[in-house]
Amino acid sequence: MDIKNKKIPEAEFEQLRKEVLLQWPTGKDVNLEEAIAYHKSLPEHKDFAKKLIKAKNENRTLIEPRAGVPDIDEHIKLLKYLEKEGEADLLPTTIDSYTRQNRYTEAENGINESIRLDRAMLNGFPAVNHGVAGCRKIIDSLDVPVQVRHGTPDARLLTEITYAGGFTSYEGGGISYNLPYCKNVPMEKTIRDWQYVDRLTGLYEEMGISINREPYGPLTGTLVPPFVSHAAAIIEALLAAEQGVKNITVGYGQCGNLIQDIAAIRTLEELTDEYLQKYGYNDVIVTTVLHQWMGGFPADEAKAFGVISLGSTIAALAKATKVIVKTPHEAVGIPTMAANAAGLRCTKQVVNMLSDQQFQNNELEVEKDIIRKETRCIVDKCFELGEGDIAVGVCRGVEAGVLDVPFAPCRANAGLMLPARDHNGAVRVLNMGNLPFGQELKDFHKEKIEERARAEKRDVSFQMVIDDVYAIGKGRLVGRPR
Ligand SMILES: CCC[C@H]1O[C@@H](n2cnc3c(N)ncnc32)[C@H](O)[C@@H]1O
């Protein structure tokens, strides 16, 4: 499949839409003009993009949980509870795994089983099966904006239905929902399918409805260095902007070292703006989101609140526009309503206590400069490989191991670059793989990891990576030798 980073022509897009809307019976209820009129009827306080812009202008960090259950009324009850008892500023609708794999028949069975057994038999909300009317029931019942959160490689029908259903923010992208979520789906396919998502977003924008798009920041959520997730986020932002998206939230998964995480969020917004301006997209509003710790969680709830509090601290000090909140049930599975609300209140408390404080020091500036150099090296190399076309360039970049996501299941991912923590817990590169770094950056990483080896009185080795992967389960950040 040949792809290019060009806005999909109208006639071609209309033809594609006809095919997509036939993928499940509920697609027939999607009518673009009627959907636009529905969005225009919504009050401003239900507009996700506007609420993010306000928070950005006021330098505030909004809190948002993950949440999704199969039954519409139960889902509304859950989201109302999280808004009221959890003090959520923004609400999600987390989509179930069958829908994420376009397995709508199984999702339908899951809905019926949930009714028969009177308990959730899906791990999220099956929005395609519930259709436009089902989605609108949610939007009409709540008083804060609602975002679709998922992990869908081919999300075209899900987008059509949830946009028409009144959702005003949508997570995902052709890189971030491929490399961490797929095994055999070619990058070209997901890039193309997400150009559809972003073209539809651009169409709503051109008709007066600004829907926020959020590339999925954490990727595999395991020792992902900031420059890797930044490069993916920036490239997805560029691909979205080409299709007409004007409101983008770029994301990052907390890695654990305070300085590196704050530097990551601060540089993420700056670098995304830099590349959007550099390639002529001057009217895109960029916000940021920090995902609280995406790695293994302690089962002990008090310790879990400790992890949640640290993630809240990072988000607040970094002045992230938004933070995605974890719960004290993370170690066991999908949280109860009460646990989800408790994670939100814990986060709200920390964010409020830090909202009047600034974090600034020289170490932070050094880390920001490293991330800038690393990220530009990856993104610029992808442009070079694509001979100026970043859609082609990111596919070639993944294939060449230039954009290399640690522990990604996707066969296209080179998996040659190996990360490990340094003596302070910052994520560094132990094995460069095919990263196109210059000698200065290579020496920086080598020295940081050798510093840890000396402190731990052991050689630099792959064992450090293994120890780091298991460290959190043992209540540590750095995987120290026994
Ligand atoms: C990449 C996202 C993983 C996170 O997404 C949470 N998650 C998944 N599905 C639901 C759901 N239906 N309700 C509340 N949280 C959910 C997991 O716990 C994990 O933290």
Short mmCIF file of C-alpha atoms and ligand atoms in Angstrom, two decimals:
data_model
loop_
_atom_site.label_atom_id
_atom_site.label_comp_id
_atom_site.label_asym_id
_atom_site.label_seq_id
_atom_site.Cartn_x
_atom_site.Cartn_y
_atom_site.Cartn_z
CA MET A 1 0.00 0.00 0.00
CA ASP A 2 1.55 3.29 -0.99
CA ILE A 3 0.88 6.08 1.44
CA LYS A 4 1.64 9.78 1.43
CA ASN A 5 1.23 12.56 3.93
CA LYS A 6 -1.47 14.40 1.99
CA LYS A 7 -5.03 15.41 2.93
CA ILE A 8 -7.38 12.69 1.59
CA PRO A 9 -9.28 14.17 -1.40
CA GLU A 10 -13.01 14.69 -0.79
CA ALA A 11 -14.34 12.25 -3.42
CA GLU A 12 -11.98 9.51 -2.26
CA PHE A 13 -12.92 10.13 1.37
CA GLU A 14 -16.64 10.00 0.62
CA GLN A 15 -16.16 6.65 -1.12
CA LEU A 16 -14.20 5.31 1.85
CA ARG A 17 -16.92 6.51 4.23
CA LYS A 18 -19.58 4.55 2.35
CA GLU A 19 -17.55 1.35 2.85
CA VAL A 20 -16.77 2.06 6.51
CA LEU A 21 -20.39 2.78 7.45
CA LEU A 22 -21.41 -0.63 6.09
CA GLN A 23 -19.08 -2.50 8.49
CA TRP A 24 -21.84 -2.87 11.12
CA PRO A 25 -25.60 -2.10 11.03
CA THR A 26 -25.29 0.85 13.42
CA GLY A 27 -23.19 2.64 10.79
CA LYS A 28 -26.36 3.45 8.88
CA ASP A 29 -27.44 5.90 11.64
CA VAL A 30 -24.48 8.18 10.96
CA ASN A 31 -25.46 11.33 9.11
CA LEU A 32 -22.75 14.00 9.09
CA GLU A 33 -24.94 17.06 8.71
CA GLU A 34 -27.30 15.82 11.46
CA ALA A 35 -24.32 15.04 13.69
CA ILE A 36 -22.90 18.53 13.25
CA ALA A 37 -26.27 20.00 14.21
CA TYR A 38 -26.31 17.79 17.33
CA HIS A 39 -22.83 18.97 18.33
CA LYS A 40 -23.86 22.60 17.79
CA SER A 41 -26.78 22.00 20.14
CA LEU A 42 -24.45 20.96 22.96
CA PRO A 43 -23.61 23.53 25.67
CA GLU A 44 -20.02 24.86 25.69
CA HIS A 45 -19.19 23.15 29.00
CA LYS A 46 -19.41 19.80 27.17
CA ASP A 47 -16.69 20.79 24.69
CA PHE A 48 -13.46 18.87 25.46
CA ALA A 49 -11.22 21.02 23.22
CA LYS A 50 -12.45 24.26 24.79
CA LYS A 51 -11.94 22.95 28.34
CA LEU A 52 -8.35 21.98 27.50
CA ILE A 53 -7.61 25.41 25.99
CA LYS A 54 -8.99 27.10 29.11
CA ALA A 55 -6.82 24.92 31.36
CA LYS A 56 -3.76 25.63 29.22
CA ASN A 57 -4.37 29.37 29.41
CA GLU A 58 -4.86 29.18 33.18
CA ASN A 59 -1.83 26.88 33.63
CA ARG A 60 -4.05 24.29 35.37
CA THR A 61 -3.78 20.51 35.32
CA LEU A 62 -7.07 18.71 34.68
CA ILE A 63 -7.71 15.17 35.96
CA GLU A 64 -9.26 12.37 33.91
CA PRO A 65 -9.83 8.68 34.78
CA ARG A 66 -10.24 5.66 32.55
CA ALA A 67 -13.68 4.01 32.79
CA GLY A 68 -15.98 1.87 30.70
CA VAL A 69 -18.66 -0.75 31.31
CA PRO A 70 -20.87 -2.56 28.76
CA ASP A 71 -24.33 -1.41 29.85
CA ILE A 72 -25.33 2.15 28.86
CA ASP A 73 -27.19 2.99 32.09
CA GLU A 74 -24.43 1.44 34.22
CA HIS A 75 -21.84 3.43 32.25
CA ILE A 76 -23.75 6.66 32.83
CA LYS A 77 -24.04 5.85 36.55
CA LEU A 78 -20.28 5.20 36.69
CA LEU A 79 -19.33 8.41 34.89
CA LYS A 80 -21.74 10.52 37.00
CA TYR A 81 -20.15 9.03 40.13
CA LEU A 82 -16.62 9.82 38.88
CA GLU A 83 -17.67 13.36 38.07
CA LYS A 84 -19.33 13.91 41.45
CA GLU A 85 -17.36 11.71 43.91
CA GLY A 86 -14.13 11.68 41.90
CA GLU A 87 -14.20 15.39 41.03
CA ALA A 88 -13.12 14.43 37.49
CA ASP A 89 -12.59 17.47 35.26
CA LEU A 90 -12.85 15.33 32.13
CA LEU A 91 -14.48 11.96 31.60
CA PRO A 92 -13.54 8.97 29.42
CA THR A 93 -15.37 6.18 27.77
CA THR A 94 -12.97 3.26 27.62
CA ILE A 95 -13.88 0.92 24.78
CA ASP A 96 -13.92 -2.89 25.20
CA SER A 97 -11.31 -5.17 23.66
CA TYR A 98 -13.63 -6.86 21.13
CA THR A 99 -14.62 -3.51 19.65
CA ARG A 100 -10.95 -2.55 19.52
CA GLN A 101 -10.41 -5.58 17.27
CA ASN A 102 -13.51 -4.84 15.14
CA ARG A 103 -15.16 -8.00 16.53
CA TYR A 104 -18.63 -6.51 16.85
CA THR A 105 -20.43 -9.87 16.91
CA GLU A 106 -18.53 -10.90 20.05
CA ALA A 107 -19.21 -7.45 21.51
CA GLU A 108 -22.93 -7.99 20.85
CA ASN A 109 -22.75 -11.34 22.63
CA GLY A 110 -20.94 -9.64 25.50
CA ILE A 111 -23.74 -7.11 25.86
CA ASN A 112 -26.35 -9.87 25.93
CA GLU A 113 -24.36 -11.94 28.42
CA SER A 114 -23.92 -8.87 30.64
CA ILE A 115 -27.70 -8.42 30.68
CA ARG A 116 -28.34 -12.13 31.27
CA LEU A 117 -25.84 -12.39 34.12
CA ASP A 118 -26.40 -8.83 35.41
CA ARG A 119 -22.67 -8.13 35.47
CA ALA A 120 -20.06 -6.70 33.13
CA MET A 121 -18.95 -9.34 30.64
CA LEU A 122 -16.94 -6.86 28.55
CA ASN A 123 -13.94 -4.82 29.73
CA GLY A 124 -15.27 -1.58 28.34
CA PHE A 125 -18.07 0.22 26.50
CA PRO A 126 -19.02 -1.33 23.10
CA ALA A 127 -19.77 1.99 21.40
CA VAL A 128 -20.19 0.60 17.86
CA ASN A 129 -22.90 -1.83 18.98
CA HIS A 130 -24.66 0.80 21.12
CA GLY A 131 -24.60 3.12 18.11
CA VAL A 132 -25.16 6.85 17.78
CA ALA A 133 -28.29 6.95 19.98
CA GLY A 134 -26.57 4.98 22.75
CA CYS A 135 -23.60 7.35 22.71
CA ARG A 136 -25.88 10.39 22.81
CA LYS A 137 -27.58 9.02 25.93
CA ILE A 138 -24.20 9.27 27.66
CA ILE A 139 -23.38 12.76 26.39
CA ASP A 140 -26.88 14.05 27.27
CA SER A 141 -26.62 12.63 30.83
CA LEU A 142 -23.30 14.20 31.83
CA ASP A 143 -22.08 17.70 32.54
CA VAL A 144 -18.39 17.41 31.65
CA PRO A 145 -16.79 16.65 28.27
CA VAL A 146 -16.24 13.00 27.38
CA GLN A 147 -13.34 11.38 25.49
CA VAL A 148 -13.12 8.04 23.69
CA ARG A 149 -10.19 6.01 25.03
CA HIS A 150 -9.27 2.68 23.45
CA GLY A 151 -6.50 0.90 21.53
CA THR A 152 -7.98 0.28 18.10
CA PRO A 153 -5.73 -0.20 15.05
CA ASP A 154 -8.67 0.22 12.62
CA ALA A 155 -10.87 2.74 14.44
CA ARG A 156 -12.67 4.21 11.43
CA LEU A 157 -16.21 3.02 12.25
CA LEU A 158 -15.71 3.64 15.97
CA THR A 159 -14.80 7.24 15.12
CA GLU A 160 -17.80 7.75 12.87
CA ILE A 161 -20.23 6.51 15.50
CA THR A 162 -18.70 8.18 18.57
CA TYR A 163 -18.23 11.52 16.80
CA ALA A 164 -21.85 11.46 15.60
CA GLY A 165 -22.73 10.39 19.15
CA GLY A 166 -21.34 13.62 20.62
CA PHE A 167 -17.91 12.69 21.97
CA THR A 168 -15.53 15.65 21.64
CA SER A 169 -12.14 13.99 22.09
CA TYR A 170 -10.56 10.88 20.65
CA GLU A 171 -7.41 8.98 21.56
CA GLY A 172 -5.06 7.06 19.32
CA GLY A 173 -2.95 7.17 16.19
CA GLY A 174 -1.43 5.16 13.37
CA ILE A 175 1.85 4.63 15.25
CA SER A 176 0.73 4.60 18.88
CA TYR A 177 -2.10 2.13 18.24
CA ASN A 178 0.05 -0.11 16.08
CA LEU A 179 3.49 -0.72 17.61
CA PRO A 180 2.24 -1.37 21.19
CA TYR A 181 -1.06 -3.00 20.17
CA CYS A 182 -0.47 -5.07 17.06
CA LYS A 183 1.67 -7.99 15.96
CA ASN A 184 1.15 -8.27 12.21
CA VAL A 185 -0.57 -5.11 11.04
CA PRO A 186 1.66 -3.16 8.60
CA MET A 187 2.44 0.40 9.65
CA GLU A 188 1.20 1.59 6.25
CA LYS A 189 -2.28 0.19 7.04
CA THR A 190 -2.67 1.85 10.41
CA ILE A 191 -1.18 5.13 9.19
CA ARG A 192 -3.74 5.10 6.34
CA ASP A 193 -6.65 4.19 8.63
CA TRP A 194 -5.73 6.95 11.07
CA GLN A 195 -5.49 9.45 8.23
CA TYR A 196 -9.19 8.59 7.77
CA VAL A 197 -9.84 9.31 11.46
CA ASP A 198 -8.04 12.62 11.22
CA ARG A 199 -9.71 13.57 7.92
CA LEU A 200 -13.10 13.00 9.58
CA THR A 201 -11.89 15.14 12.49
CA GLY A 202 -10.83 17.79 9.96
CA LEU A 203 -14.25 17.64 8.33
CA TYR A 204 -15.99 18.27 11.67
CA GLU A 205 -13.52 21.12 12.24
CA GLU A 206 -14.31 22.65 8.82
CA MET A 207 -18.01 22.45 9.75
CA GLY A 208 -17.41 24.32 13.02
CA ILE A 209 -16.91 21.48 15.51
CA SER A 210 -13.43 21.23 17.01
CA ILE A 211 -12.75 17.70 18.25
CA ASN A 212 -9.58 17.11 20.29
CA ARG A 213 -7.22 14.37 19.15
CA GLU A 214 -4.80 12.67 21.51
CA PRO A 215 -2.04 10.35 20.22
CA TYR A 216 -1.44 7.57 22.74
CA GLY A 217 1.66 8.73 24.62
CA PRO A 218 2.97 5.84 26.73
CA LEU A 219 3.34 3.31 23.85
CA THR A 220 4.42 0.08 25.62
CA GLY A 221 4.65 1.87 28.96
CA THR A 222 7.84 -0.02 29.80
CA LEU A 223 11.11 1.93 30.00
CA VAL A 224 10.16 4.04 26.97
CA PRO A 225 12.69 6.89 26.81
CA PRO A 226 11.12 10.36 26.34
CA PHE A 227 12.69 10.83 22.88
CA VAL A 228 10.93 7.67 21.60
CA SER A 229 7.42 8.62 22.73
CA HIS A 230 8.03 12.26 21.77
CA ALA A 231 9.02 11.29 18.22
CA ALA A 232 5.89 9.14 17.83
CA ALA A 233 3.65 11.88 19.26
CA ILE A 234 5.15 14.62 17.10
CA ILE A 235 4.85 12.56 13.92
CA GLU A 236 1.22 11.68 14.72
CA ALA A 237 0.53 15.36 15.39
CA LEU A 238 1.99 16.25 11.98
CA LEU A 239 -0.05 13.55 10.23
CA ALA A 240 -3.21 14.76 12.01
CA ALA A 241 -2.55 18.42 11.17
CA GLU A 242 -2.22 17.55 7.47
CA GLN A 243 -5.75 16.11 7.59
CA GLY A 244 -7.13 19.28 9.19
CA VAL A 245 -6.98 18.55 12.93
CA LYS A 246 -6.57 21.78 14.96
CA ASN A 247 -6.61 20.63 18.60
CA ILE A 248 -4.04 18.05 19.68
CA THR A 249 -3.01 16.70 23.08
CA VAL A 250 0.37 15.00 23.02
CA GLY A 251 1.14 12.54 25.77
CA TYR A 252 3.88 10.91 27.80
CA GLY A 253 3.96 8.01 30.23
CA GLN A 254 5.63 8.77 33.58
CA CYS A 255 8.98 6.94 33.76
CA GLY A 256 9.78 7.63 37.41
CA ASN A 257 12.72 10.04 37.61
CA LEU A 258 11.33 13.44 38.67
CA ILE A 259 13.68 15.61 36.60
CA GLN A 260 13.42 13.50 33.45
CA ASP A 261 9.61 13.31 33.62
CA ILE A 262 9.14 17.04 34.13
CA ALA A 263 11.66 17.75 31.38
CA ALA A 264 9.76 15.34 29.14
CA ILE A 265 6.41 17.09 29.50
CA ARG A 266 7.92 20.58 29.13
CA THR A 267 9.84 19.62 25.94
CA LEU A 268 6.95 17.64 24.48
CA GLU A 269 4.71 20.69 24.06
CA GLU A 270 7.62 22.85 22.88
CA LEU A 271 8.87 20.32 20.29
CA THR A 272 5.37 19.56 18.97
CA ASP A 273 4.79 23.30 18.48
CA GLU A 274 8.25 23.58 16.85
CA TYR A 275 7.57 20.87 14.27
CA LEU A 276 4.00 22.00 13.53
CA GLN A 277 5.26 25.52 12.86
CA LYS A 278 8.27 24.23 10.87
CA TYR A 279 5.97 22.34 8.50
CA GLY A 280 3.44 25.14 8.12
CA TYR A 281 0.67 24.16 10.53
CA ASN A 282 0.39 27.47 12.39
CA ASP A 283 -3.11 27.20 13.79
CA VAL A 284 -2.96 23.98 15.79
CA ILE A 285 -3.43 24.22 19.57
CA VAL A 286 -1.15 21.83 21.47
CA THR A 287 -1.77 20.60 25.01
CA THR A 288 -0.10 17.84 27.02
CA VAL A 289 -1.15 14.84 29.04
CA LEU A 290 0.86 12.87 31.58
CA HIS A 291 -0.14 9.23 32.09
CA GLN A 292 0.45 8.18 35.67
CA TRP A 293 2.76 5.17 36.04
CA MET A 294 1.96 2.62 33.32
CA GLY A 295 4.13 -0.17 34.70
CA GLY A 296 3.29 -2.82 37.31
CA PHE A 297 1.55 -1.52 40.42
CA PRO A 298 1.85 -2.63 44.05
CA ALA A 299 -1.18 -4.63 45.22
CA ASP A 300 -1.07 -2.86 48.57
CA GLU A 301 -3.51 0.07 48.21
CA ALA A 302 -1.54 2.45 50.42
CA LYS A 303 1.54 1.90 48.25
CA ALA A 304 -0.62 2.27 45.12
CA PHE A 305 -1.72 5.68 46.39
CA GLY A 306 1.97 6.49 46.75
CA VAL A 307 2.52 5.74 43.08
CA ILE A 308 -0.57 7.75 42.13
CA SER A 309 0.63 10.66 44.26
CA LEU A 310 4.06 10.67 42.60
CA GLY A 311 2.42 10.73 39.16
CA SER A 312 0.20 13.59 40.31
CA THR A 313 3.27 15.48 41.53
CA ILE A 314 4.99 15.10 38.17
CA ALA A 315 1.91 16.26 36.25
CA ALA A 316 1.43 19.30 38.49
CA LEU A 317 5.08 20.40 38.58
CA ALA A 318 5.43 19.84 34.84
CA LYS A 319 2.28 21.91 34.33
CA ALA A 320 0.77 19.18 32.12
CA THR A 321 -2.64 20.25 30.82
CA LYS A 322 -4.10 16.92 31.83
CA VAL A 323 -3.21 13.83 33.85
CA ILE A 324 -4.66 10.36 33.26
CA VAL A 325 -5.29 8.89 36.69
CA LYS A 326 -4.61 5.37 37.95
CA THR A 327 -6.46 3.63 40.76
CA PRO A 328 -5.56 1.59 43.86
CA HIS A 329 -7.00 -1.46 42.05
CA GLU A 330 -4.48 -1.23 39.19
CA ALA A 331 -2.66 -4.36 40.35
CA VAL A 332 -5.84 -6.45 40.26
CA GLY A 333 -7.74 -5.22 37.20
CA ILE A 334 -10.64 -2.98 36.32
CA PRO A 335 -11.32 -0.79 39.35
CA THR A 336 -14.56 -0.47 41.24
CA MET A 337 -16.36 2.85 41.02
CA ALA A 338 -15.17 3.76 44.52
CA ALA A 339 -11.53 2.88 43.85
CA ASN A 340 -11.57 4.84 40.60
CA ALA A 341 -12.98 7.88 42.42
CA ALA A 342 -10.39 7.52 45.20
CA GLY A 343 -7.54 7.64 42.69
CA LEU A 344 -9.05 10.83 41.29
CA ARG A 345 -9.42 12.52 44.69
CA CYS A 346 -5.86 11.58 45.63
CA THR A 347 -4.67 13.17 42.37
CA LYS A 348 -6.83 16.26 42.82
CA GLN A 349 -5.42 16.84 46.31
CA VAL A 350 -1.80 16.75 45.11
CA VAL A 351 -2.47 18.82 41.98
CA ASN A 352 -4.26 21.48 44.06
CA MET A 353 -1.42 21.67 46.61
CA LEU A 354 1.18 22.15 43.87
CA SER A 355 -0.76 24.43 41.54
CA ASP A 356 0.80 27.59 43.03
CA GLN A 357 4.36 26.23 42.96
CA GLN A 358 7.02 26.35 40.25
CA PHE A 359 9.76 23.80 39.64
CA GLN A 360 12.93 25.06 37.97
CA ASN A 361 16.61 24.18 38.20
CA ASN A 362 19.75 23.69 36.13
CA GLU A 363 19.53 19.88 36.14
CA LEU A 364 16.10 20.22 34.55
CA GLU A 365 17.48 22.46 31.81
CA VAL A 366 20.25 19.96 31.04
CA GLU A 367 17.72 17.12 30.75
CA LYS A 368 15.45 19.20 28.52
CA ASP A 369 18.35 19.91 26.18
CA ILE A 370 19.21 16.21 25.93
CA ILE A 371 15.59 15.34 25.07
CA ARG A 372 15.44 18.11 22.44
CA LYS A 373 18.60 16.83 20.70
CA GLU A 374 17.49 13.18 20.83
CA THR A 375 13.96 13.82 19.61
CA ARG A 376 15.03 16.06 16.72
CA CYS A 377 17.55 13.41 15.68
CA ILE A 378 14.81 10.75 15.38
CA VAL A 379 12.14 12.93 13.73
CA ASP A 380 14.56 14.53 11.25
CA LYS A 381 15.94 11.10 10.30
CA CYS A 382 12.40 9.90 9.59
CA PHE A 383 11.83 12.91 7.33
CA GLU A 384 15.12 12.11 5.54
CA LEU A 385 14.14 8.45 5.06
CA GLY A 386 10.79 9.55 3.69
CA GLU A 387 12.46 12.04 1.34
CA GLY A 388 10.35 14.75 2.96
CA ASP A 389 7.16 12.71 3.39
CA ILE A 390 6.75 11.84 7.08
CA ALA A 391 4.07 9.19 6.43
CA VAL A 392 6.55 7.27 4.30
CA GLY A 393 9.39 8.30 6.58
CA VAL A 394 7.89 6.92 9.79
CA CYS A 395 7.24 3.54 8.16
CA ARG A 396 10.82 3.40 6.91
CA GLY A 397 12.04 4.73 10.23
CA VAL A 398 10.35 1.91 12.14
CA GLU A 399 11.69 -0.65 9.68
CA ALA A 400 15.22 0.77 10.02
CA GLY A 401 15.10 0.83 13.83
CA VAL A 402 15.30 4.62 13.90
CA LEU A 403 11.94 4.79 15.70
CA ASP A 404 12.36 1.75 17.93
CA VAL A 405 9.82 1.18 20.74
CA PRO A 406 11.15 -0.99 23.58
CA PHE A 407 9.21 -4.24 24.17
CA ALA A 408 6.75 -3.54 21.31
CA PRO A 409 4.96 -6.71 20.09
CA CYS A 410 4.74 -5.47 16.49
CA ARG A 411 6.88 -7.49 14.10
CA ALA A 412 7.74 -4.33 12.16
CA ASN A 413 9.40 -2.87 15.25
CA ALA A 414 13.17 -3.47 15.20
CA GLY A 415 13.44 -4.08 18.95
CA LEU A 416 17.20 -3.51 18.84
CA MET A 417 17.43 -0.47 21.10
CA LEU A 418 17.62 -1.49 24.77
CA PRO A 419 16.78 0.93 27.58
CA ALA A 420 17.96 0.77 31.19
CA ARG A 421 17.84 3.17 34.12
CA ASP A 422 20.82 5.19 35.26
CA HIS A 423 21.89 5.57 38.89
CA ASN A 424 19.10 8.12 39.54
CA GLY A 425 16.41 6.11 37.79
CA ALA A 426 16.27 8.10 34.56
CA VAL A 427 15.70 5.94 31.49
CA ARG A 428 18.80 5.81 29.29
CA VAL A 429 19.96 3.73 26.31
CA LEU A 430 22.03 0.66 27.14
CA ASN A 431 22.18 -0.66 23.55
CA MET A 432 21.82 1.93 20.78
CA GLY A 433 20.52 -0.54 18.18
CA ASN A 434 20.11 1.51 14.98
CA LEU A 435 19.43 4.86 16.65
CA PRO A 436 21.00 7.57 14.48
CA PHE A 437 22.53 9.36 17.48
CA GLY A 438 25.79 11.29 17.13
CA GLN A 439 28.82 10.54 19.30
CA GLU A 440 27.91 13.18 21.91
CA LEU A 441 24.55 11.56 22.66
CA LYS A 442 26.03 8.05 22.56
CA ASP A 443 28.72 9.07 25.06
CA PHE A 444 26.12 10.71 27.32
CA HIS A 445 24.09 7.50 27.62
CA LYS A 446 27.16 5.30 27.96
CA GLU A 447 28.53 7.39 30.81
CA LYS A 448 25.20 7.51 32.64
CA ILE A 449 24.86 3.74 32.61
CA GLU A 450 28.52 3.14 33.48
CA GLU A 451 28.04 5.47 36.47
CA ARG A 452 25.28 3.12 37.68
CA ALA A 453 27.42 0.02 37.04
CA ARG A 454 30.24 1.49 39.15
CA ALA A 455 27.83 2.37 41.96
CA GLU A 456 26.35 -1.14 41.87
CA LYS A 457 29.79 -2.77 41.53
CA ARG A 458 28.71 -4.77 38.49
CA ASP A 459 29.32 -4.68 34.74
CA VAL A 460 26.93 -2.96 32.35
CA SER A 461 24.71 -5.80 31.14
CA PHE A 462 21.30 -6.84 29.92
CA GLN A 463 20.64 -7.95 33.50
CA MET A 464 20.13 -4.26 34.35
CA VAL A 465 17.20 -4.14 31.91
CA ILE A 466 15.63 -7.24 33.46
CA ASP A 467 16.13 -5.89 36.96
CA ASP A 468 14.52 -2.56 35.95
CA VAL A 469 11.48 -4.26 34.44
CA TYR A 470 10.81 -6.12 37.71
CA ALA A 471 11.90 -3.36 40.11
CA ILE A 472 8.51 -1.70 40.66
CA GLY A 473 6.93 -4.99 41.75
CA LYS A 474 9.58 -4.97 44.48
CA GLY A 475 8.74 -1.40 45.46
CA ARG A 476 11.84 0.06 43.78
CA LEU A 477 12.46 2.22 40.73
CA VAL A 478 16.00 1.13 39.82
CA GLY A 479 16.52 -2.62 39.59
CA ARG A 480 19.45 -2.91 41.98
CA PRO A 481 21.31 -6.25 42.10
CA ARG A 482 20.22 -8.48 44.97
C1 LIG B 1 -3.42 1.42 28.19
C2 LIG B 1 -4.43 1.55 29.26
C3 LIG B 1 -4.25 0.57 30.42
C4 LIG B 1 -5.01 1.08 31.63
O1 LIG B 1 -6.40 1.16 31.32
C5 LIG B 1 -7.12 0.71 32.45
N1 LIG B 1 -8.42 0.24 31.99
C6 LIG B 1 -8.65 -0.55 30.92
N2 LIG B 1 -9.97 -0.76 30.79
C7 LIG B 1 -10.58 -0.06 31.81
C8 LIG B 1 -11.93 0.12 32.23
N3 LIG B 1 -12.93 -0.46 31.54
N4 LIG B 1 -12.17 0.90 33.31
C9 LIG B 1 -11.15 1.47 33.99
N5 LIG B 1 -9.85 1.34 33.66
C10 LIG B 1 -9.59 0.57 32.57
C11 LIG B 1 -6.23 -0.39 33.04
O2 LIG B 1 -6.56 -0.60 34.40
C12 LIG B 1 -4.87 0.22 32.87
O3 LIG B 1 -4.60 1.06 33.95
#
